[in-house]
Amino acid sequence: MEEVAGLAASAAGGGLFGLVGTVLGRFAGYFEARQRQAHERARWRHETALLELQHRAHAAETEAEMALAETSGSWAGLAASIEAEAAIASSYRWVDAVRGLTRPLLTLLLWLIAGGIWLGADEAGRSAITDTATFAATAATLWWFGDRGPKRDL
């Protein structure tokens, strides 16, 4: 009988230790799963931050490419204008002189007309012309430098 009691005690002890081992294994598994999930969340945060940085870098690269394309387009237009001017065959000397002076004379004429209008206007008219010209010059300058200047994060 003692053997049966020893066998029963061994069976009960084995079952008890098995149950305790299973509970401890499940308890350790719970903490391992929490640790694994925390690691995954940290990895996802890192990947999200990395994707955001890549997106910003791509946006900055695209903006730089657009600025380069715009600048090179402006230079290409100037080069095409110079080439077109050079492609015009030379004619009589007086024709070449008139063609060369056309743009500067038109600019001078525009300034003279604007000055004549300003001088011929009364005080209120001069003020309005000055305000309008100042606004136009400022808007053009701000547009030119504001759109093309370096971007700053405030």
PDB file of C-alpha atoms in Angstrom:
ATOM      1  CA  MET A   1       0.000   0.000   0.000  1.00  0.00           C
ATOM      2  CA  GLU A   2       2.875   2.166   0.673  1.00  0.00           C
ATOM      3  CA  GLU A   3       3.873   1.776  -2.930  1.00  0.00           C
ATOM      4  CA  VAL A   4       0.420   2.835  -4.071  1.00  0.00           C
ATOM      5  CA  ALA A   5       0.536   5.857  -1.778  1.00  0.00           C
ATOM      6  CA  GLY A   6       4.005   6.730  -3.065  1.00  0.00           C
ATOM      7  CA  LEU A   7       2.758   6.286  -6.634  1.00  0.00           C
ATOM      8  CA  ALA A   8      -0.272   8.510  -5.923  1.00  0.00           C
ATOM      9  CA  ALA A   9       1.935  11.098  -4.245  1.00  0.00           C
ATOM     10  CA  SER A  10       4.297  11.034  -7.211  1.00  0.00           C
ATOM     11  CA  ALA A  11       1.387  11.429  -9.619  1.00  0.00           C
ATOM     12  CA  ALA A  12      -0.120  14.256  -7.565  1.00  0.00           C
ATOM     13  CA  GLY A  13       3.264  15.922  -7.163  1.00  0.00           C
ATOM     14  CA  GLY A  14       4.001  15.602 -10.880  1.00  0.00           C
ATOM     15  CA  GLY A  15       0.609  17.041 -11.767  1.00  0.00           C
ATOM     16  CA  LEU A  16       1.051  19.823  -9.250  1.00  0.00           C
ATOM     17  CA  PHE A  17       4.517  20.683 -10.522  1.00  0.00           C
ATOM     18  CA  GLY A  18       3.234  20.436 -14.094  1.00  0.00           C
ATOM     19  CA  LEU A  19       0.398  22.819 -13.259  1.00  0.00           C
ATOM     20  CA  VAL A  20       2.795  25.207 -11.511  1.00  0.00           C
ATOM     21  CA  GLY A  21       5.165  24.973 -14.495  1.00  0.00           C
ATOM     22  CA  THR A  22       2.338  25.703 -16.921  1.00  0.00           C
ATOM     23  CA  VAL A  23       1.169  28.689 -14.867  1.00  0.00           C
ATOM     24  CA  LEU A  24       4.732  30.019 -14.649  1.00  0.00           C
ATOM     25  CA  GLY A  25       5.177  29.457 -18.409  1.00  0.00           C
ATOM     26  CA  ARG A  26       1.942  31.323 -19.142  1.00  0.00           C
ATOM     27  CA  PHE A  27       2.949  34.107 -16.770  1.00  0.00           C
ATOM     28  CA  ALA A  28       6.353  34.430 -18.465  1.00  0.00           C
ATOM     29  CA  GLY A  29       4.643  34.257 -21.888  1.00  0.00           C
ATOM     30  CA  TYR A  30       2.391  37.146 -20.892  1.00  0.00           C
ATOM     31  CA  PHE A  31       5.415  39.332 -20.075  1.00  0.00           C
ATOM     32  CA  GLU A  32       7.218  38.185 -23.221  1.00  0.00           C
ATOM     33  CA  ALA A  33       4.180  39.145 -25.325  1.00  0.00           C
ATOM     34  CA  ARG A  34       4.026  42.580 -23.646  1.00  0.00           C
ATOM     35  CA  GLN A  35       7.728  43.066 -24.307  1.00  0.00           C
ATOM     36  CA  ARG A  36       7.319  41.973 -27.945  1.00  0.00           C
ATOM     37  CA  GLN A  37       4.366  44.338 -28.431  1.00  0.00           C
ATOM     38  CA  ALA A  38       6.283  47.231 -26.872  1.00  0.00           C
ATOM     39  CA  HIS A  39       9.170  46.463 -29.206  1.00  0.00           C
ATOM     40  CA  GLU A  40       6.814  46.418 -32.212  1.00  0.00           C
ATOM     41  CA  ARG A  41       5.256  49.746 -31.179  1.00  0.00           C
ATOM     42  CA  ALA A  42       8.720  51.300 -30.851  1.00  0.00           C
ATOM     43  CA  ARG A  43       9.689  49.900 -34.255  1.00  0.00           C
ATOM     44  CA  TRP A  44       6.494  51.287 -35.831  1.00  0.00           C
ATOM     45  CA  ARG A  45       7.150  54.720 -34.285  1.00  0.00           C
ATOM     46  CA  HIS A  46      10.671  54.620 -35.643  1.00  0.00           C
ATOM     47  CA  GLU A  47       9.466  53.587 -39.110  1.00  0.00           C
ATOM     48  CA  THR A  48       6.798  56.302 -39.068  1.00  0.00           C
ATOM     49  CA  ALA A  49       9.377  58.937 -38.129  1.00  0.00           C
ATOM     50  CA  LEU A  50      11.705  57.618 -40.833  1.00  0.00           C
ATOM     51  CA  LEU A  51       8.926  57.766 -43.455  1.00  0.00           C
ATOM     52  CA  GLU A  52       8.065  61.336 -42.399  1.00  0.00           C
ATOM     53  CA  LEU A  53      11.716  62.369 -42.747  1.00  0.00           C
ATOM     54  CA  GLN A  54      11.913  60.685 -46.155  1.00  0.00           C
ATOM     55  CA  HIS A  55       8.720  62.486 -47.199  1.00  0.00           C
ATOM     56  CA  ARG A  56      10.156  65.855 -46.094  1.00  0.00           C
ATOM     57  CA  ALA A  57      13.420  65.146 -47.892  1.00  0.00           C
ATOM     58  CA  HIS A  58      11.534  64.174 -51.051  1.00  0.00           C
ATOM     59  CA  ALA A  59       9.402  67.333 -50.836  1.00  0.00           C
ATOM     60  CA  ALA A  60      12.518  69.483 -50.407  1.00  0.00           C
ATOM     61  CA  GLU A  61      14.192  67.682 -53.302  1.00  0.00           C
ATOM     62  CA  THR A  62      11.132  68.236 -55.501  1.00  0.00           C
ATOM     63  CA  GLU A  63      11.037  71.920 -54.554  1.00  0.00           C
ATOM     64  CA  ALA A  64      14.740  72.261 -55.360  1.00  0.00           C
ATOM     65  CA  GLU A  65      14.224  70.530 -58.713  1.00  0.00           C
ATOM     66  CA  MET A  66      11.335  72.868 -59.524  1.00  0.00           C
ATOM     67  CA  ALA A  67      13.441  75.918 -58.628  1.00  0.00           C
ATOM     68  CA  LEU A  68      16.284  74.574 -60.756  1.00  0.00           C
ATOM     69  CA  ALA A  69      13.930  73.927 -63.661  1.00  0.00           C
ATOM     70  CA  GLU A  70      12.495  77.430 -63.361  1.00  0.00           C
ATOM     71  CA  THR A  71      15.946  78.998 -63.221  1.00  0.00           C
ATOM     72  CA  SER A  72      17.270  76.922 -66.082  1.00  0.00           C
ATOM     73  CA  GLY A  73      14.120  77.776 -68.054  1.00  0.00           C
ATOM     74  CA  SER A  74      14.790  81.472 -67.518  1.00  0.00           C
ATOM     75  CA  TRP A  75      18.378  81.076 -68.639  1.00  0.00           C
ATOM     76  CA  ALA A  76      17.252  78.970 -71.592  1.00  0.00           C
ATOM     77  CA  GLY A  77      14.848  81.756 -72.607  1.00  0.00           C
ATOM     78  CA  LEU A  78      17.631  84.313 -72.394  1.00  0.00           C
ATOM     79  CA  ALA A  79      19.945  82.068 -74.420  1.00  0.00           C
ATOM     80  CA  ALA A  80      17.221  81.548 -77.033  1.00  0.00           C
ATOM     81  CA  SER A  81      16.691  85.315 -77.225  1.00  0.00           C
ATOM     82  CA  ILE A  82      20.396  85.930 -77.705  1.00  0.00           C
ATOM     83  CA  GLU A  83      20.609  83.176 -80.327  1.00  0.00           C
ATOM     84  CA  ALA A  84      17.590  84.596 -82.145  1.00  0.00           C
ATOM     85  CA  GLU A  85      19.202  88.032 -82.122  1.00  0.00           C
ATOM     86  CA  ALA A  86      22.449  86.566 -83.427  1.00  0.00           C
ATOM     87  CA  ALA A  87      20.609  84.604 -86.132  1.00  0.00           C
ATOM     88  CA  ILE A  88      19.206  87.792 -87.680  1.00  0.00           C
ATOM     89  CA  ALA A  89      21.315  88.560 -90.676  1.00  0.00           C
ATOM     90  CA  SER A  90      23.115  91.840 -90.654  1.00  0.00           C
ATOM     91  CA  SER A  91      21.477  94.449 -92.830  1.00  0.00           C
ATOM     92  CA  TYR A  92      22.251  98.067 -93.496  1.00  0.00           C
ATOM     93  CA  ARG A  93      24.106  99.762 -90.651  1.00  0.00           C
ATOM     94  CA  TRP A  94      21.233 102.131 -89.905  1.00  0.00           C
ATOM     95  CA  VAL A  95      18.768  99.172 -89.698  1.00  0.00           C
ATOM     96  CA  ASP A  96      21.051  97.400 -87.219  1.00  0.00           C
ATOM     97  CA  ALA A  97      21.359 100.634 -85.202  1.00  0.00           C
ATOM     98  CA  VAL A  98      17.575 101.135 -85.059  1.00  0.00           C
ATOM     99  CA  ARG A  99      17.016  97.488 -84.104  1.00  0.00           C
ATOM    100  CA  GLY A 100      19.674  97.720 -81.365  1.00  0.00           C
ATOM    101  CA  LEU A 101      18.222 100.916 -79.931  1.00  0.00           C
ATOM    102  CA  THR A 102      14.540  99.949 -80.042  1.00  0.00           C
ATOM    103  CA  ARG A 103      14.281  98.373 -76.590  1.00  0.00           C
ATOM    104  CA  PRO A 104      16.358 101.010 -74.744  1.00  0.00           C
ATOM    105  CA  LEU A 105      14.467 103.844 -76.466  1.00  0.00           C
ATOM    106  CA  LEU A 106      11.093 102.275 -75.619  1.00  0.00           C
ATOM    107  CA  THR A 107      12.169 101.987 -71.971  1.00  0.00           C
ATOM    108  CA  LEU A 108      13.315 105.621 -71.930  1.00  0.00           C
ATOM    109  CA  LEU A 109      10.072 106.714 -73.611  1.00  0.00           C
ATOM    110  CA  LEU A 110       8.023 104.841 -71.003  1.00  0.00           C
ATOM    111  CA  TRP A 111       9.921 106.608 -68.189  1.00  0.00           C
ATOM    112  CA  LEU A 112       9.430 109.986 -69.872  1.00  0.00           C
ATOM    113  CA  ILE A 113       5.702 109.398 -70.315  1.00  0.00           C
ATOM    114  CA  ALA A 114       5.330 108.294 -66.684  1.00  0.00           C
ATOM    115  CA  GLY A 115       7.349 111.303 -65.504  1.00  0.00           C
ATOM    116  CA  GLY A 116       5.286 113.655 -67.666  1.00  0.00           C
ATOM    117  CA  ILE A 117       2.049 112.279 -66.260  1.00  0.00           C
ATOM    118  CA  TRP A 118       3.386 112.628 -62.726  1.00  0.00           C
ATOM    119  CA  LEU A 119       4.608 116.203 -63.288  1.00  0.00           C
ATOM    120  CA  GLY A 120       1.343 117.180 -64.980  1.00  0.00           C
ATOM    121  CA  ALA A 121      -0.822 115.843 -62.154  1.00  0.00           C
ATOM    122  CA  ASP A 122      -2.008 117.871 -59.183  1.00  0.00           C
ATOM    123  CA  GLU A 123      -0.874 117.058 -55.616  1.00  0.00           C
ATOM    124  CA  ALA A 124      -3.610 114.414 -55.061  1.00  0.00           C
ATOM    125  CA  GLY A 125      -2.832 112.808 -58.435  1.00  0.00           C
ATOM    126  CA  ARG A 126       0.891 112.711 -57.676  1.00  0.00           C
ATOM    127  CA  SER A 127       0.166 111.079 -54.337  1.00  0.00           C
ATOM    128  CA  ALA A 128      -2.045 108.454 -55.986  1.00  0.00           C
ATOM    129  CA  ILE A 129       0.546 107.750 -58.704  1.00  0.00           C
ATOM    130  CA  THR A 130       3.332 107.470 -56.115  1.00  0.00           C
ATOM    131  CA  ASP A 131       1.259 105.143 -53.921  1.00  0.00           C
ATOM    132  CA  THR A 132       0.335 102.940 -56.877  1.00  0.00           C
ATOM    133  CA  ALA A 133       3.907 102.760 -58.178  1.00  0.00           C
ATOM    134  CA  THR A 134       5.242 102.002 -54.693  1.00  0.00           C
ATOM    135  CA  PHE A 135       2.658  99.254 -54.187  1.00  0.00           C
ATOM    136  CA  ALA A 136       3.420  97.710 -57.588  1.00  0.00           C
ATOM    137  CA  ALA A 137       7.180  97.785 -57.018  1.00  0.00           C
ATOM    138  CA  THR A 138       6.851  96.338 -53.521  1.00  0.00           C
ATOM    139  CA  ALA A 139       4.446  93.616 -54.638  1.00  0.00           C
ATOM    140  CA  ALA A 140       6.713  92.663 -57.524  1.00  0.00           C
ATOM    141  CA  THR A 141       9.771  92.587 -55.265  1.00  0.00           C
ATOM    142  CA  LEU A 142       8.033  90.549 -52.568  1.00  0.00           C
ATOM    143  CA  TRP A 143       6.639  88.169 -55.164  1.00  0.00           C
ATOM    144  CA  TRP A 144      10.034  87.751 -56.796  1.00  0.00           C
ATOM    145  CA  PHE A 145      12.032  87.228 -53.603  1.00  0.00           C
ATOM    146  CA  GLY A 146       9.244  85.697 -51.529  1.00  0.00           C
ATOM    147  CA  ASP A 147       8.553  82.821 -53.895  1.00  0.00           C
ATOM    148  CA  ARG A 148      12.146  82.208 -54.836  1.00  0.00           C
ATOM    149  CA  GLY A 149      13.937  82.927 -51.584  1.00  0.00           C
ATOM    150  CA  PRO A 150      15.061  80.273 -49.120  1.00  0.00           C
ATOM    151  CA  LYS A 151      12.229  78.734 -47.127  1.00  0.00           C
ATOM    152  CA  ARG A 152      12.468  79.107 -43.384  1.00  0.00           C
ATOM    153  CA  ASP A 153      10.608  77.093 -40.774  1.00  0.00           C
ATOM    154  CA  LEU A 154       9.347  79.481 -38.137  1.00  0.00           C
TER     155      LEU A 154
END
